[in-house]
PDB file of C-alpha atoms and ligand atoms in Angstrom:
ATOM      1  CA  MET A   1      21.079   5.170 -12.841  1.00 61.00           C
ATOM      2  CA  SER A   2      23.669   2.895 -14.492  1.00 62.00           C
ATOM      3  CA  GLU A   3      21.470  -0.125 -13.673  1.00 79.00           C
ATOM      4  CA  PHE A   4      18.434   1.280 -15.423  1.00 86.00           C
ATOM      5  CA  ASN A   5      16.691  -1.009 -17.926  1.00 88.00           C
ATOM      6  CA  VAL A   6      13.817   0.102 -20.097  1.00 91.00           C
ATOM      7  CA  SER A   7      10.817  -2.144 -19.492  1.00 89.00           C
ATOM      8  CA  GLY A   8       7.322  -2.348 -20.879  1.00 89.00           C
ATOM      9  CA  THR A   9       6.072  -0.349 -17.912  1.00 89.00           C
ATOM     10  CA  TYR A  10       8.277   2.622 -18.811  1.00 94.00           C
ATOM     11  CA  ILE A  11       7.162   2.412 -22.428  1.00 94.00           C
ATOM     12  CA  TRP A  12       3.581   2.514 -21.223  1.00 91.00           C
ATOM     13  CA  TYR A  13       4.101   5.552 -19.029  1.00 93.00           C
ATOM     14  CA  TYR A  14       6.209   7.388 -21.595  1.00 96.00           C
ATOM     15  CA  CYS A  15       3.149   7.471 -23.841  1.00 95.00           C
ATOM     16  CA  ILE A  16       1.113   8.954 -20.986  1.00 93.00           C
ATOM     17  CA  CYS A  17       3.404  11.314 -19.098  1.00 95.00           C
ATOM     18  CA  LYS A  18       7.148  11.788 -19.454  1.00 96.00           C
ATOM     19  CA  ARG A  19       7.440  13.316 -16.018  1.00 97.00           C
ATOM     20  CA  GLU A  20       5.992  10.153 -14.517  1.00 95.00           C
ATOM     21  CA  VAL A  21       8.726   8.125 -16.225  1.00 96.00           C
ATOM     22  CA  TRP A  22      11.374  10.166 -14.437  1.00 97.00           C
ATOM     23  CA  LEU A  23       9.586   9.974 -11.069  1.00 96.00           C
ATOM     24  CA  LEU A  24       9.177   6.196 -11.283  1.00 93.00           C
ATOM     25  CA  ALA A  25      12.734   5.630 -12.471  1.00 95.00           C
ATOM     26  CA  HIS A  26      14.118   7.745  -9.641  1.00 95.00           C
ATOM     27  CA  GLY A  27      12.186   5.853  -7.019  1.00 91.00           C
ATOM     28  CA  ILE A  28       9.925   8.739  -6.065  1.00 91.00           C
ATOM     29  CA  GLU A  29       6.923   6.945  -4.717  1.00 81.00           C
ATOM     30  CA  ALA A  30       3.450   8.121  -5.494  1.00 76.00           C
ATOM     31  CA  ASP A  31       1.078   8.708  -2.616  1.00 67.00           C
ATOM     32  CA  GLN A  32       0.246   5.139  -1.572  1.00 63.00           C
ATOM     33  CA  GLN A  33      -2.946   6.367   0.079  1.00 63.00           C
ATOM     34  CA  ASP A  34      -4.159   8.075  -3.037  1.00 57.00           C
ATOM     35  CA  GLU A  35      -7.325   6.343  -4.180  1.00 55.00           C
ATOM     36  CA  ASN A  36      -6.230   6.755  -7.739  1.00 51.00           C
ATOM     37  CA  MET A  37      -2.816   5.199  -7.233  1.00 51.00           C
ATOM     38  CA  GLN A  38      -2.092   5.355 -10.919  1.00 43.00           C
ATOM     39  CA  MET A  39       0.290   2.458 -11.300  1.00 46.00           C
ATOM     40  CA  GLY A  40      -2.248   0.032  -9.965  1.00 44.00           C
ATOM     41  CA  SER A  41      -5.460   1.642 -10.943  1.00 44.00           C
ATOM     42  CA  VAL A  42      -4.718   2.320 -14.572  1.00 51.00           C
ATOM     43  CA  ILE A  43      -3.148  -1.034 -15.264  1.00 47.00           C
ATOM     44  CA  HIS A  44      -5.958  -2.868 -13.513  1.00 45.00           C
ATOM     45  CA  GLU A  45      -8.491  -0.646 -15.219  1.00 51.00           C
ATOM     46  CA  THR A  46      -7.196  -1.763 -18.577  1.00 59.00           C
ATOM     47  CA  ALA A  47      -6.184  -5.376 -18.005  1.00 57.00           C
ATOM     48  CA  TYR A  48      -8.110  -8.552 -17.239  1.00 55.00           C
ATOM     49  CA  GLY A  49      -7.141 -11.063 -14.532  1.00 50.00           C
ATOM     50  CA  ARG A  50      -3.446 -10.834 -15.308  1.00 49.00           C
ATOM     51  CA  GLU A  51      -2.402 -12.316 -12.028  1.00 44.00           C
ATOM     52  CA  SER A  52      -3.589 -15.835 -12.790  1.00 46.00           C
ATOM     53  CA  LYS A  53      -3.154 -16.200 -16.527  1.00 67.00           C
ATOM     54  CA  GLU A  54      -0.245 -14.170 -17.742  1.00 76.00           C
ATOM     55  CA  ILE A  55       2.713 -15.705 -19.558  1.00 82.00           C
ATOM     56  CA  GLU A  56       6.106 -14.235 -18.721  1.00 83.00           C
ATOM     57  CA  PHE A  57       9.136 -13.949 -20.946  1.00 83.00           C
ATOM     58  CA  LYS A  58      12.097 -11.876 -19.663  1.00 81.00           C
ATOM     59  CA  HIS A  59      10.621  -8.377 -19.142  1.00 74.00           C
ATOM     60  CA  SER A  60       7.467  -9.204 -21.106  1.00 80.00           C
ATOM     61  CA  LYS A  61       4.104 -10.457 -19.922  1.00 81.00           C
ATOM     62  CA  PHE A  62       1.350 -11.638 -22.228  1.00 85.00           C
ATOM     63  CA  ASP A  63      -2.246 -12.651 -21.697  1.00 87.00           C
ATOM     64  CA  VAL A  64      -2.452 -14.628 -24.923  1.00 86.00           C
ATOM     65  CA  MET A  65      -0.018 -16.842 -26.811  1.00 90.00           C
ATOM     66  CA  SER A  66      -1.116 -18.922 -29.748  1.00 91.00           C
ATOM     67  CA  LYS A  67      -0.160 -20.120 -33.200  1.00 91.00           C
ATOM     68  CA  GLU A  68      -2.202 -18.903 -36.140  1.00 88.00           C
ATOM     69  CA  ASN A  69      -1.339 -19.975 -39.682  1.00 88.00           C
ATOM     70  CA  GLY A  70       2.110 -20.981 -38.537  1.00 90.00           C
ATOM     71  CA  LYS A  71       2.763 -17.627 -36.862  1.00 92.00           C
ATOM     72  CA  LEU A  72       3.306 -17.098 -33.172  1.00 94.00           C
ATOM     73  CA  ILE A  73       0.810 -14.564 -31.841  1.00 95.00           C
ATOM     74  CA  VAL A  74       1.191 -12.895 -28.449  1.00 94.00           C
ATOM     75  CA  GLY A  75      -1.350 -10.513 -27.082  1.00 92.00           C
ATOM     76  CA  GLU A  76      -2.981  -8.536 -24.382  1.00 91.00           C
ATOM     77  CA  ILE A  77      -6.625  -8.502 -23.352  1.00 91.00           C
ATOM     78  CA  LYS A  78      -7.814  -5.060 -22.287  1.00 89.00           C
ATOM     79  CA  LYS A  79     -11.007  -3.834 -20.728  1.00 87.00           C
ATOM     80  CA  SER A  80     -11.014  -0.663 -22.746  1.00 88.00           C
ATOM     81  CA  SER A  81      -9.134   1.024 -25.551  1.00 91.00           C
ATOM     82  CA  ARG A  82      -8.709   4.192 -23.517  1.00 86.00           C
ATOM     83  CA  TYR A  83      -4.931   3.784 -23.366  1.00 88.00           C
ATOM     84  CA  ILE A  84      -4.580   2.145 -26.746  1.00 93.00           C
ATOM     85  CA  ASP A  85      -1.470   3.972 -27.840  1.00 94.00           C
ATOM     86  CA  SER A  86       0.401   2.982 -24.674  1.00 93.00           C
ATOM     87  CA  SER A  87      -0.839  -0.592 -25.099  1.00 93.00           C
ATOM     88  CA  ARG A  88       0.357  -0.692 -28.710  1.00 96.00           C
ATOM     89  CA  MET A  89       3.820   0.545 -27.867  1.00 96.00           C
ATOM     90  CA  GLN A  90       4.138  -1.764 -24.889  1.00 94.00           C
ATOM     91  CA  LEU A  91       3.226  -4.761 -27.028  1.00 95.00           C
ATOM     92  CA  LEU A  92       5.688  -3.641 -29.700  1.00 97.00           C
ATOM     93  CA  PHE A  93       8.360  -3.542 -27.015  1.00 95.00           C
ATOM     94  CA  TYR A  94       7.515  -7.147 -26.125  1.00 94.00           C
ATOM     95  CA  LEU A  95       7.659  -8.181 -29.793  1.00 96.00           C
ATOM     96  CA  LYS A  96      11.090  -6.582 -30.025  1.00 96.00           C
ATOM     97  CA  GLU A  97      12.251  -8.393 -26.907  1.00 94.00           C
ATOM     98  CA  LEU A  98      11.100 -11.687 -28.440  1.00 95.00           C
ATOM     99  CA  GLU A  99      12.827 -10.819 -31.707  1.00 96.00           C
ATOM    100  CA  ASP A 100      16.053 -10.037 -29.849  1.00 95.00           C
ATOM    101  CA  ASN A 101      15.855 -13.609 -28.592  1.00 94.00           C
ATOM    102  CA  ASP A 102      15.293 -15.029 -32.086  1.00 95.00           C
ATOM    103  CA  ILE A 103      11.562 -15.459 -31.641  1.00 94.00           C
ATOM    104  CA  VAL A 104       9.468 -13.967 -34.404  1.00 94.00           C
ATOM    105  CA  ALA A 105       5.947 -13.082 -33.324  1.00 96.00           C
ATOM    106  CA  GLU A 106       3.082 -10.784 -34.112  1.00 96.00           C
ATOM    107  CA  GLY A 107       0.881  -9.090 -31.577  1.00 96.00           C
ATOM    108  CA  VAL A 108      -2.792  -8.678 -30.967  1.00 96.00           C
ATOM    109  CA  LEU A 109      -4.682  -6.337 -28.674  1.00 96.00           C
ATOM    110  CA  LEU A 110      -8.111  -7.626 -27.697  1.00 94.00           C
ATOM    111  CA  PHE A 111     -10.930  -5.469 -26.322  1.00 93.00           C
ATOM    112  CA  PRO A 112     -13.752  -7.968 -25.732  1.00 92.00           C
ATOM    113  CA  GLU A 113     -16.167  -5.450 -24.236  1.00 92.00           C
ATOM    114  CA  GLU A 114     -15.768  -3.240 -27.283  1.00 94.00           C
ATOM    115  CA  LYS A 115     -15.773  -6.257 -29.637  1.00 93.00           C
ATOM    116  CA  LYS A 116     -12.557  -4.956 -31.090  1.00 94.00           C
ATOM    117  CA  ARG A 117      -9.155  -6.419 -31.919  1.00 94.00           C
ATOM    118  CA  GLU A 118      -6.071  -4.844 -33.380  1.00 96.00           C
ATOM    119  CA  SER A 119      -3.131  -6.635 -34.937  1.00 96.00           C
ATOM    120  CA  ILE A 120       0.273  -5.273 -34.033  1.00 97.00           C
ATOM    121  CA  VAL A 121       3.281  -5.836 -36.257  1.00 97.00           C
ATOM    122  CA  LEU A 122       6.838  -4.749 -35.635  1.00 97.00           C
ATOM    123  CA  ASP A 123       7.215  -3.114 -39.044  1.00 97.00           C
ATOM    124  CA  SER A 124       9.818  -0.497 -39.919  1.00 97.00           C
ATOM    125  CA  GLU A 125       7.603   2.432 -38.936  1.00 97.00           C
ATOM    126  CA  ASN A 126       6.714   0.935 -35.554  1.00 97.00           C
ATOM    127  CA  ARG A 127      10.295  -0.097 -35.024  1.00 97.00           C
ATOM    128  CA  LYS A 128      11.450   3.490 -35.572  1.00 97.00           C
ATOM    129  CA  ARG A 129       8.852   4.836 -33.191  1.00 97.00           C
ATOM    130  CA  LEU A 130       9.737   2.251 -30.559  1.00 97.00           C
ATOM    131  CA  GLU A 131      13.432   3.067 -30.857  1.00 97.00           C
ATOM    132  CA  ALA A 132      12.666   6.784 -30.476  1.00 98.00           C
ATOM    133  CA  ILE A 133      10.626   6.041 -27.348  1.00 98.00           C
ATOM    134  CA  ILE A 134      13.373   3.896 -25.851  1.00 97.00           C
ATOM    135  CA  GLU A 135      15.920   6.640 -26.493  1.00 97.00           C
ATOM    136  CA  GLY A 136      13.464   9.208 -25.129  1.00 98.00           C
ATOM    137  CA  ILE A 137      13.055   7.226 -21.913  1.00 98.00           C
ATOM    138  CA  LYS A 138      16.800   6.875 -21.451  1.00 96.00           C
ATOM    139  CA  GLY A 139      17.236  10.605 -22.053  1.00 97.00           C
ATOM    140  CA  ILE A 140      14.586  11.539 -19.495  1.00 97.00           C
ATOM    141  CA  VAL A 141      15.906   9.158 -16.882  1.00 97.00           C
ATOM    142  CA  ALA A 142      19.450  10.449 -17.326  1.00 96.00           C
ATOM    143  CA  GLU A 143      18.351  14.008 -16.514  1.00 97.00           C
ATOM    144  CA  GLU A 144      19.077  15.367 -13.067  1.00 96.00           C
ATOM    145  CA  TYR A 145      15.595  16.794 -12.647  1.00 97.00           C
ATOM    146  CA  PRO A 146      12.176  15.636 -13.865  1.00 97.00           C
ATOM    147  CA  PRO A 147      10.453  17.341 -16.772  1.00 97.00           C
ATOM    148  CA  ALA A 148       8.083  20.078 -15.603  1.00 96.00           C
ATOM    149  CA  PRO A 149       4.512  18.874 -15.064  1.00 96.00           C
ATOM    150  CA  LEU A 150       2.282  19.269 -18.069  1.00 95.00           C
ATOM    151  CA  GLN A 151      -1.424  19.162 -17.406  1.00 94.00           C
ATOM    152  CA  ASN A 152      -2.891  16.239 -19.316  1.00 90.00           C
ATOM    153  CA  LYS A 153      -6.039  14.145 -19.271  1.00 86.00           C
ATOM    154  CA  TYR A 154      -4.412  11.521 -17.034  1.00 88.00           C
ATOM    155  CA  CYS A 155      -3.493  13.922 -14.215  1.00 92.00           C
ATOM    156  CA  LYS A 156      -6.905  13.493 -12.583  1.00 88.00           C
ATOM    157  CA  LYS A 157      -6.221   9.783 -12.046  1.00 85.00           C
ATOM    158  CA  CYS A 158      -2.558  10.119 -11.177  1.00 89.00           C
ATOM    159  CA  ALA A 159      -1.279   9.497  -7.667  1.00 88.00           C
ATOM    160  CA  TYR A 160       1.456  12.093  -8.266  1.00 92.00           C
ATOM    161  CA  GLY A 161      -1.262  14.742  -8.635  1.00 91.00           C
ATOM    162  CA  GLU A 162      -0.562  16.437  -5.337  1.00 88.00           C
ATOM    163  CA  PHE A 163       3.185  16.238  -5.899  1.00 90.00           C
ATOM    164  CA  CYS A 164       2.868  17.898  -9.291  1.00 94.00           C
ATOM    165  CA  TRP A 165       0.102  20.385  -8.710  1.00 92.00           C
ATOM    166  CA  ALA A 166      -0.125  21.266  -5.002  1.00 84.00           C
TER     167      ALA A 166
HETATM  168  S1  SF4 B   1      -0.014  14.433 -12.164  1.00 87.91           S
HETATM  169 FE1  SF4 B   1       0.012  14.718 -14.384  1.00 87.91          FE
HETATM  170  S2  SF4 B   1       1.993  15.706 -14.800  1.00 87.91           S
HETATM  171 FE2  SF4 B   1       2.130  14.819 -12.753  1.00 87.91          FE
HETATM  172  S3  SF4 B   1       3.060  12.792 -13.072  1.00 87.91           S
HETATM  173 FE3  SF4 B   1       0.833  12.540 -13.049  1.00 87.91          FE
HETATM  174  S4  SF4 B   1       0.186  12.603 -15.183  1.00 87.91           S
HETATM  175 FE4  SF4 B   1       2.267  13.481 -15.042  1.00 87.91          FE
END
């Protein structure tokens, strides 16, 4: 796994299921026939029309990029706040990637159907948490075997369900 790079996708899954991080990183494919194919279904369940409008920067993809009061704002538009913690951490990862390339930005998560928005700032507390997650991902991926399955509320929608629980 010397080629492994942490991406926003791994950050997202780390906040949901650490075992899934290992399975994805080790190329263990989920059941493609599974109607709940998690990778697709969850991301599409939470994101709007990404395919046509998203803005890409290195490993980051944003739905929104604007300037407000002289500040660069990048953001994501979500259908629901169900996976809000994963969304927050993923956006923080993107802010860090921008910062590493000398671009200072703040983030915003938008939930139009819930008439909600949340500002995301890469402050010291978030930075620490993000660093811990990145290290956590690297540690998991470096292991020879995946973490044992832990029943969680996402298992029902996960395409690895049979693999983990059969
Ligand atoms: S079925 Fe549950 S434990 Fe297994 S990878 Fe999916 S979310 Fe994780």
